[in-house]
Amino acid sequence: MKELQSFGWYAARVAPHLPKQAFKPAPERLWAGLVHLLIVIAGILTISLTDLNVWLYVPIAVILGSSFASMGLLGHEILHGTVVRKAWIRDLTGGIAFFPLSTGPRLWRRWHNMTHHIHTQDEEKDPDAWPTIEQFAKSPLLKGIYKLPTSLRGFLGMAFLAITFTFHSLRMFKRFILEFKPNKRISVWLQLLLPWATWIGLLFLIGPLKWLFAFVIPLLMGNFIVMAYIATNHRLNPMTPVNDPLANSLTVTVPKWVDMLHFNFSYHTEHHLFPGMSSKYYPLVKAELKKRWPERYHEMPLTQALAALYKTPRIYSNQTELVDPFPGTKFGTLGHGLEPSNIKQKLTSEKTTKEKSSDSISR
């Protein structure tokens, strides 16, 4: 089977082979969220109320960062309605879970549930899609970035994962705020401002040094963990005219204890088939997908996926090829010539992307 299929097409063929319980909410997930919330509260109080040697705050900051990430990943699951279905409880618990990352539940559902999931890897409609060569030609910032040496650009790309979720969330607020009805915008603004007011207030309460360990380092670490998954979800995959999760999504593999800590967020192809299903059942979905369409299913270790991101550009020359604009070197995407274990440039005999992009850049 080579033609693209919608996520509904796959879901209709897999769903009959899954237990009925898989389609019910899993409120027991909230207990794990409560544990992480208590860890965050205890960690911040310990840093705020004690005068320990500064180096003793480092492991506390690391634990806080891990829980920041885990809470955000659980918040993602909660706001899909897979934990609780009642809307006000869903938004309350999801808002608490996303509080460390300062992302409001209304914004998240509009940006992620209603836009990204519906238009995954659509170059015009997916708010998380990476730019095309035409979009690149209009961006002075991207042009400057792609003039950097490849190794430096790759290093900076990995380092910037530590701030990307926060900045992208603010960009999405700017993009979507006017799409909310006027009577809903106040709550969206409050859901943005309340977390930031809390964290900035903490700065004045405990001082900059303790704030560094209680919030800044955990936020950077939480960003990096969350973005290590998000960056590999789709960025090695092609753009697709049909929202086909087996073509445009990637499942990564991590140790089982990491999956437990991160609520099976690694199962991303499965999530795009059944976003309303608790991720605890995604291993069953994965088994069905690999049994039926093994040649279409993409998976690899998270570390290998991150290494592939480091070695390849993030500009699409067309729906199935990535391009480094200035040297004009092209790379395939998953299912279209990209082999993460042996990444090689594509050879082209026709007019190169270098020439195409240079024409646009020189204007």
Tab-separated table of C-alpha atoms in Angstrom:
chain	number	residue	atom	x	y	z
A	1	MET	CA	0.000	0.000	0.000
A	2	LYS	CA	1.612	3.242	-1.163
A	3	GLU	CA	-1.270	5.722	-1.229
A	4	LEU	CA	-1.791	8.006	1.761
A	5	GLN	CA	-4.696	7.327	4.103
A	6	SER	CA	-6.335	9.496	6.749
A	7	PHE	CA	-5.953	8.826	10.470
A	8	GLY	CA	-9.637	7.842	10.519
A	9	TRP	CA	-9.002	5.164	7.897
A	10	TYR	CA	-6.358	3.515	10.083
A	11	ALA	CA	-8.343	3.999	13.284
A	12	ALA	CA	-11.395	2.260	11.816
A	13	ARG	CA	-9.281	-0.823	11.051
A	14	VAL	CA	-7.420	-0.924	14.357
A	15	ALA	CA	-10.186	-0.008	16.827
A	16	PRO	CA	-12.099	-3.338	16.619
A	17	HIS	CA	-8.976	-5.154	17.839
A	18	LEU	CA	-8.560	-3.050	20.985
A	19	PRO	CA	-10.259	-3.599	24.363
A	20	LYS	CA	-13.338	-1.468	25.055
A	21	GLN	CA	-11.621	-0.100	28.161
A	22	ALA	CA	-9.102	1.637	25.903
A	23	PHE	CA	-11.775	4.099	24.794
A	24	LYS	CA	-12.724	5.157	28.322
A	25	PRO	CA	-11.054	7.904	30.392
A	26	ALA	CA	-8.296	6.896	32.802
A	27	PRO	CA	-8.689	9.187	35.856
A	28	GLU	CA	-6.116	7.185	37.814
A	29	ARG	CA	-3.465	9.079	35.823
A	30	LEU	CA	-4.201	12.062	38.073
A	31	TRP	CA	-2.473	10.298	40.984
A	32	ALA	CA	0.830	10.402	39.118
A	33	GLY	CA	0.194	14.058	38.364
A	34	LEU	CA	-0.412	14.716	42.056
A	35	VAL	CA	2.945	13.137	42.895
A	36	HIS	CA	4.730	15.456	40.451
A	37	LEU	CA	2.794	18.466	41.754
A	38	LEU	CA	3.833	17.661	45.336
A	39	ILE	CA	7.445	17.239	44.195
A	40	VAL	CA	7.335	20.680	42.559
A	41	ILE	CA	5.813	22.324	45.638
A	42	ALA	CA	8.248	20.579	47.997
A	43	GLY	CA	11.249	21.413	45.822
A	44	ILE	CA	10.376	25.099	45.501
A	45	LEU	CA	9.662	25.382	49.239
A	46	THR	CA	12.965	23.683	50.090
A	47	ILE	CA	14.922	26.113	47.927
A	48	SER	CA	12.912	29.118	49.122
A	49	LEU	CA	12.983	28.444	52.870
A	50	THR	CA	16.473	27.023	53.403
A	51	ASP	CA	19.986	28.396	53.116
A	52	LEU	CA	21.844	25.317	51.924
A	53	ASN	CA	25.128	25.275	50.065
A	54	VAL	CA	24.249	26.443	46.550
A	55	TRP	CA	25.459	23.171	45.024
A	56	LEU	CA	22.855	21.258	47.010
A	57	TYR	CA	20.176	23.122	45.076
A	58	VAL	CA	21.398	21.622	41.798
A	59	PRO	CA	19.896	18.110	42.271
A	60	ILE	CA	16.671	19.716	43.525
A	61	ALA	CA	16.535	21.834	40.351
A	62	VAL	CA	17.082	18.725	38.220
A	63	ILE	CA	14.244	16.888	39.975
A	64	LEU	CA	12.038	19.946	39.542
A	65	GLY	CA	12.872	20.086	35.828
A	66	SER	CA	11.937	16.445	35.408
A	67	SER	CA	8.601	17.025	37.119
A	68	PHE	CA	7.966	20.212	35.096
A	69	ALA	CA	8.290	18.084	31.951
A	70	SER	CA	6.203	15.193	33.272
A	71	MET	CA	3.428	17.545	34.336
A	72	GLY	CA	3.396	19.155	30.895
A	73	LEU	CA	3.205	15.775	29.177
A	74	LEU	CA	0.358	14.742	31.466
A	75	GLY	CA	-1.347	18.073	30.779
A	76	HIS	CA	-1.244	17.241	27.081
A	77	GLU	CA	-3.036	13.974	27.811
A	78	ILE	CA	-5.571	15.553	30.162
A	79	LEU	CA	-6.544	18.253	27.666
A	80	HIS	CA	-7.270	15.605	25.038
A	81	GLY	CA	-9.985	14.372	27.385
A	82	THR	CA	-8.364	10.996	28.018
A	83	VAL	CA	-8.151	11.362	31.803
A	84	VAL	CA	-11.403	13.124	32.709
A	85	ARG	CA	-14.235	14.094	30.379
A	86	LYS	CA	-16.054	16.805	32.336
A	87	ALA	CA	-14.889	20.034	30.696
A	88	TRP	CA	-14.267	22.179	33.778
A	89	ILE	CA	-12.322	19.430	35.569
A	90	ARG	CA	-10.356	18.740	32.375
A	91	ASP	CA	-9.402	22.405	32.016
A	92	LEU	CA	-8.636	22.864	35.717
A	93	THR	CA	-6.379	19.817	36.010
A	94	GLY	CA	-4.844	20.450	32.583
A	95	GLY	CA	-4.153	24.060	33.539
A	96	ILE	CA	-2.450	22.974	36.767
A	97	ALA	CA	-0.363	20.438	34.852
A	98	PHE	CA	0.726	23.063	32.307
A	99	PHE	CA	1.309	25.734	34.979
A	100	PRO	CA	5.095	25.141	35.221
A	101	LEU	CA	5.394	25.641	31.443
A	102	SER	CA	3.025	28.650	31.573
A	103	THR	CA	0.675	27.462	28.828
A	104	GLY	CA	-3.075	27.920	29.238
A	105	PRO	CA	-5.549	25.087	28.568
A	106	ARG	CA	-7.798	27.067	26.205
A	107	LEU	CA	-4.874	28.128	24.036
A	108	TRP	CA	-3.441	24.615	24.042
A	109	ARG	CA	-6.665	23.010	22.885
A	110	ARG	CA	-7.101	25.560	20.078
A	111	TRP	CA	-3.472	25.337	18.929
A	112	HIS	CA	-2.781	21.651	19.486
A	113	ASN	CA	-6.041	19.693	19.489
A	114	MET	CA	-8.038	21.690	16.961
A	115	THR	CA	-5.286	22.825	14.591
A	116	HIS	CA	-2.125	20.718	14.772
A	117	HIS	CA	-3.966	17.390	14.981
A	118	ILE	CA	-6.381	18.244	12.186
A	119	HIS	CA	-3.725	19.666	9.844
A	120	THR	CA	-0.584	17.706	10.763
A	121	GLN	CA	2.327	18.446	8.409
A	122	ASP	CA	0.231	20.757	6.245
A	123	GLU	CA	2.702	23.461	5.249
A	124	GLU	CA	0.089	26.218	5.442
A	125	LYS	CA	-2.238	25.143	8.256
A	126	ASP	CA	-0.122	23.226	10.795
A	127	PRO	CA	1.183	25.771	13.349
A	128	ASP	CA	4.003	23.376	14.260
A	129	ALA	CA	5.193	22.646	10.705
A	130	TRP	CA	8.672	23.732	9.691
A	131	PRO	CA	9.180	26.216	6.842
A	132	THR	CA	9.341	25.618	3.116
A	133	ILE	CA	12.052	27.097	0.905
A	134	GLU	CA	9.570	29.790	-0.165
A	135	GLN	CA	8.934	30.765	3.460
A	136	PHE	CA	12.667	30.645	4.141
A	137	ALA	CA	13.312	33.168	1.362
A	138	LYS	CA	11.106	35.702	3.176
A	139	SER	CA	12.792	35.317	6.580
A	140	PRO	CA	16.002	37.288	7.333
A	141	LEU	CA	16.334	35.393	10.628
A	142	LEU	CA	16.316	31.974	8.951
A	143	LYS	CA	18.756	33.189	6.302
A	144	GLY	CA	21.146	34.274	9.039
A	145	ILE	CA	20.824	30.963	10.866
A	146	TYR	CA	21.494	28.915	7.729
A	147	LYS	CA	24.663	30.885	6.979
A	148	LEU	CA	26.186	29.377	10.132
A	149	PRO	CA	28.431	26.295	9.818
A	150	THR	CA	26.382	23.095	9.873
A	151	SER	CA	27.933	21.784	13.093
A	152	LEU	CA	27.358	25.076	14.926
A	153	ARG	CA	23.808	25.295	13.622
A	154	GLY	CA	23.139	21.734	14.768
A	155	PHE	CA	24.552	22.466	18.219
A	156	LEU	CA	22.490	25.629	18.576
A	157	GLY	CA	19.407	23.749	17.381
A	158	MET	CA	19.847	21.240	20.196
A	159	ALA	CA	20.633	23.944	22.777
A	160	PHE	CA	17.612	26.020	21.810
A	161	LEU	CA	15.327	23.091	22.641
A	162	ALA	CA	15.746	24.364	26.209
A	163	ILE	CA	13.689	27.483	25.403
A	164	THR	CA	11.698	26.487	22.315
A	165	PHE	CA	8.465	25.339	23.960
A	166	THR	CA	8.162	28.537	25.986
A	167	PHE	CA	8.808	30.814	23.013
A	168	HIS	CA	6.627	28.799	20.641
A	169	SER	CA	3.788	28.896	23.161
A	170	LEU	CA	4.016	32.707	23.236
A	171	ARG	CA	4.008	32.774	19.425
A	172	MET	CA	0.905	30.604	19.389
A	173	PHE	CA	-0.795	32.970	21.834
A	174	LYS	CA	-0.142	35.844	19.430
A	175	ARG	CA	-1.347	33.757	16.489
A	176	PHE	CA	-4.602	32.473	17.998
A	177	ILE	CA	-5.775	35.062	20.544
A	178	LEU	CA	-7.959	36.943	18.047
A	179	GLU	CA	-9.630	33.697	16.949
A	180	PHE	CA	-11.299	33.401	20.350
A	181	LYS	CA	-14.658	35.065	20.808
A	182	PRO	CA	-14.340	38.361	22.720
A	183	ASN	CA	-16.005	36.899	25.830
A	184	LYS	CA	-13.447	34.045	25.865
A	185	ARG	CA	-10.322	36.164	25.374
A	186	ILE	CA	-10.246	37.360	28.977
A	187	SER	CA	-9.876	33.794	30.259
A	188	VAL	CA	-7.180	33.052	27.658
A	189	TRP	CA	-5.269	36.152	28.782
A	190	LEU	CA	-5.648	35.175	32.441
A	191	GLN	CA	-4.409	31.650	31.714
A	192	LEU	CA	-1.285	33.198	30.192
A	193	LEU	CA	-0.671	35.918	32.775
A	194	LEU	CA	-1.389	34.011	36.008
A	195	PRO	CA	1.503	31.516	35.680
A	196	TRP	CA	3.961	34.211	34.586
A	197	ALA	CA	2.843	36.547	37.384
A	198	THR	CA	3.371	33.708	39.853
A	199	TRP	CA	6.864	32.896	38.623
A	200	ILE	CA	7.938	36.539	38.408
A	201	GLY	CA	6.455	37.141	41.856
A	202	LEU	CA	8.564	34.251	43.143
A	203	LEU	CA	11.656	36.064	41.846
A	204	PHE	CA	10.935	39.098	44.041
A	205	LEU	CA	10.055	36.865	46.967
A	206	ILE	CA	13.168	34.667	47.086
A	207	GLY	CA	15.762	36.603	45.082
A	208	PRO	CA	17.522	35.877	41.787
A	209	LEU	CA	19.924	33.139	42.941
A	210	LYS	CA	17.274	30.912	44.492
A	211	TRP	CA	14.907	31.726	41.609
A	212	LEU	CA	17.532	30.384	39.223
A	213	PHE	CA	17.296	26.969	40.898
A	214	ALA	CA	13.589	27.042	41.743
A	215	PHE	CA	12.340	28.102	38.307
A	216	VAL	CA	14.840	28.993	35.571
A	217	ILE	CA	16.888	25.779	35.517
A	218	PRO	CA	13.772	23.577	35.916
A	219	LEU	CA	12.051	25.513	33.108
A	220	LEU	CA	15.040	25.052	30.784
A	221	MET	CA	15.222	21.363	31.624
A	222	GLY	CA	11.456	20.920	31.275
A	223	ASN	CA	11.566	22.647	27.893
A	224	PHE	CA	14.404	20.425	26.711
A	225	ILE	CA	12.736	17.161	27.730
A	226	VAL	CA	9.380	18.100	26.211
A	227	MET	CA	10.978	19.439	23.031
A	228	ALA	CA	13.207	16.367	22.635
A	229	TYR	CA	9.958	14.518	21.955
A	230	ILE	CA	8.138	17.263	20.055
A	231	ALA	CA	11.129	17.958	17.804
A	232	THR	CA	11.257	14.323	16.732
A	233	ASN	CA	7.475	13.837	16.363
A	234	HIS	CA	7.311	15.143	12.784
A	235	ARG	CA	10.482	17.016	11.792
A	236	LEU	CA	12.074	14.055	10.017
A	237	ASN	CA	8.829	13.220	8.210
A	238	PRO	CA	7.482	14.557	4.919
A	239	MET	CA	4.768	17.136	4.474
A	240	THR	CA	1.626	15.294	3.412
A	241	PRO	CA	-1.443	16.394	1.408
A	242	VAL	CA	-3.428	13.801	3.386
A	243	ASN	CA	-3.130	13.672	7.184
A	244	ASP	CA	-1.600	10.184	7.257
A	245	PRO	CA	-0.014	9.507	10.691
A	246	LEU	CA	2.040	6.579	9.421
A	247	ALA	CA	3.635	8.886	6.862
A	248	ASN	CA	3.903	12.156	8.772
A	249	SER	CA	4.584	11.013	12.347
A	250	LEU	CA	7.365	9.182	14.162
A	251	THR	CA	7.270	6.995	17.255
A	252	VAL	CA	10.495	7.017	19.260
A	253	THR	CA	11.653	4.361	21.688
A	254	VAL	CA	12.958	5.014	25.196
A	255	PRO	CA	13.555	2.770	28.235
A	256	LYS	CA	10.343	1.549	29.866
A	257	TRP	CA	10.952	3.567	33.032
A	258	VAL	CA	11.181	6.729	30.910
A	259	ASP	CA	7.873	5.857	29.250
A	260	MET	CA	6.337	5.496	32.706
A	261	LEU	CA	7.765	8.844	33.799
A	262	HIS	CA	6.606	10.584	30.609
A	263	PHE	CA	3.181	8.964	30.211
A	264	ASN	CA	4.048	7.067	27.005
A	265	PHE	CA	4.547	10.310	25.082
A	266	SER	CA	7.051	8.455	22.891
A	267	TYR	CA	4.158	6.682	21.106
A	268	HIS	CA	3.379	9.582	18.806
A	269	THR	CA	2.115	7.838	15.678
A	270	GLU	CA	-0.345	5.994	17.890
A	271	HIS	CA	-1.404	9.262	19.489
A	272	HIS	CA	-2.278	10.777	16.113
A	273	LEU	CA	-4.538	7.812	15.356
A	274	PHE	CA	-6.290	7.907	18.721
A	275	PRO	CA	-5.757	11.311	20.387
A	276	GLY	CA	-8.768	10.674	22.621
A	277	MET	CA	-7.341	7.417	23.994
A	278	SER	CA	-5.263	7.147	27.152
A	279	SER	CA	-1.631	6.630	26.213
A	280	LYS	CA	-1.452	3.629	28.571
A	281	TYR	CA	-3.047	1.636	25.709
A	282	TYR	CA	-0.715	2.859	22.959
A	283	PRO	CA	1.539	-0.227	23.117
A	284	LEU	CA	-1.505	-2.235	21.968
A	285	VAL	CA	-2.095	0.199	19.097
A	286	LYS	CA	1.566	-0.031	18.127
A	287	ALA	CA	1.393	-3.816	17.950
A	288	GLU	CA	-1.624	-3.622	15.621
A	289	LEU	CA	0.027	-1.042	13.357
A	290	LYS	CA	3.235	-3.041	13.028
A	291	LYS	CA	1.254	-6.189	12.295
A	292	ARG	CA	-0.788	-4.577	9.510
A	293	TRP	CA	1.512	-1.944	7.970
A	294	PRO	CA	5.096	-2.702	9.021
A	295	GLU	CA	6.536	-1.176	5.846
A	296	ARG	CA	4.859	2.179	6.556
A	297	TYR	CA	5.435	2.434	10.296
A	298	HIS	CA	8.342	4.645	11.454
A	299	GLU	CA	10.115	4.174	14.777
A	300	MET	CA	13.632	4.630	16.113
A	301	PRO	CA	15.400	5.308	19.419
A	302	LEU	CA	14.973	8.878	20.641
A	303	THR	CA	18.736	9.392	20.655
A	304	GLN	CA	18.975	8.340	17.000
A	305	ALA	CA	16.136	10.678	16.048
A	306	LEU	CA	17.847	13.600	17.801
A	307	ALA	CA	21.117	12.761	16.044
A	308	ALA	CA	19.285	12.784	12.701
A	309	LEU	CA	17.859	16.216	13.512
A	310	TYR	CA	21.368	17.445	14.289
A	311	LYS	CA	22.677	16.245	10.923
A	312	THR	CA	19.861	17.441	8.651
A	313	PRO	CA	18.342	20.862	7.841
A	314	ARG	CA	14.772	21.831	8.704
A	315	ILE	CA	13.778	23.557	5.461
A	316	TYR	CA	11.496	21.713	3.015
A	317	SER	CA	12.424	22.112	-0.665
A	318	ASN	CA	9.280	20.144	-1.487
A	319	GLN	CA	6.960	17.888	0.484
A	320	THR	CA	9.399	14.983	0.691
A	321	GLU	CA	12.835	16.647	0.716
A	322	LEU	CA	14.797	18.774	3.159
A	323	VAL	CA	17.339	21.292	1.900
A	324	ASP	CA	20.294	23.209	3.288
A	325	PRO	CA	19.655	26.371	1.238
A	326	PHE	CA	23.081	27.898	0.734
A	327	PRO	CA	25.103	24.842	-0.289
A	328	GLY	CA	21.914	23.515	-1.919
A	329	THR	CA	22.342	20.039	-0.460
A	330	LYS	CA	19.189	17.940	-0.198
A	331	PHE	CA	18.183	15.162	2.159
A	332	GLY	CA	15.253	12.785	2.065
A	333	THR	CA	12.568	12.425	4.711
A	334	LEU	CA	11.351	9.251	6.407
A	335	GLY	CA	9.877	6.992	3.763
A	336	HIS	CA	11.587	9.035	1.048
A	337	GLY	CA	15.246	8.130	1.236
A	338	LEU	CA	16.251	9.270	4.724
A	339	GLU	CA	18.064	6.513	6.612
A	340	PRO	CA	18.793	7.828	10.126
A	341	SER	CA	21.482	5.199	10.683
A	342	ASN	CA	23.332	6.314	7.541
A	343	ILE	CA	22.408	9.872	6.595
A	344	LYS	CA	23.533	10.861	3.119
A	345	GLN	CA	22.934	13.870	0.916
A	346	LYS	CA	20.834	13.424	-2.189
A	347	LEU	CA	22.518	13.896	-5.562
A	348	THR	CA	20.632	16.111	-8.007
A	349	SER	CA	21.349	16.689	-11.677
A	350	GLU	CA	18.719	19.355	-12.310
A	351	LYS	CA	18.854	22.958	-11.153
A	352	THR	CA	19.801	22.749	-7.499
A	353	THR	CA	17.959	24.202	-4.563
A	354	LYS	CA	21.023	26.345	-4.031
A	355	GLU	CA	20.321	28.110	-7.293
A	356	LYS	CA	16.602	28.277	-6.576
A	357	SER	CA	17.049	29.685	-3.090
A	358	SER	CA	19.860	32.012	-4.153
A	359	ASP	CA	17.554	33.530	-6.760
A	360	SER	CA	15.008	34.265	-4.037
A	361	ILE	CA	17.569	35.409	-1.469
A	362	SER	CA	19.264	37.826	-3.852
A	363	ARG	CA	16.050	39.706	-4.508
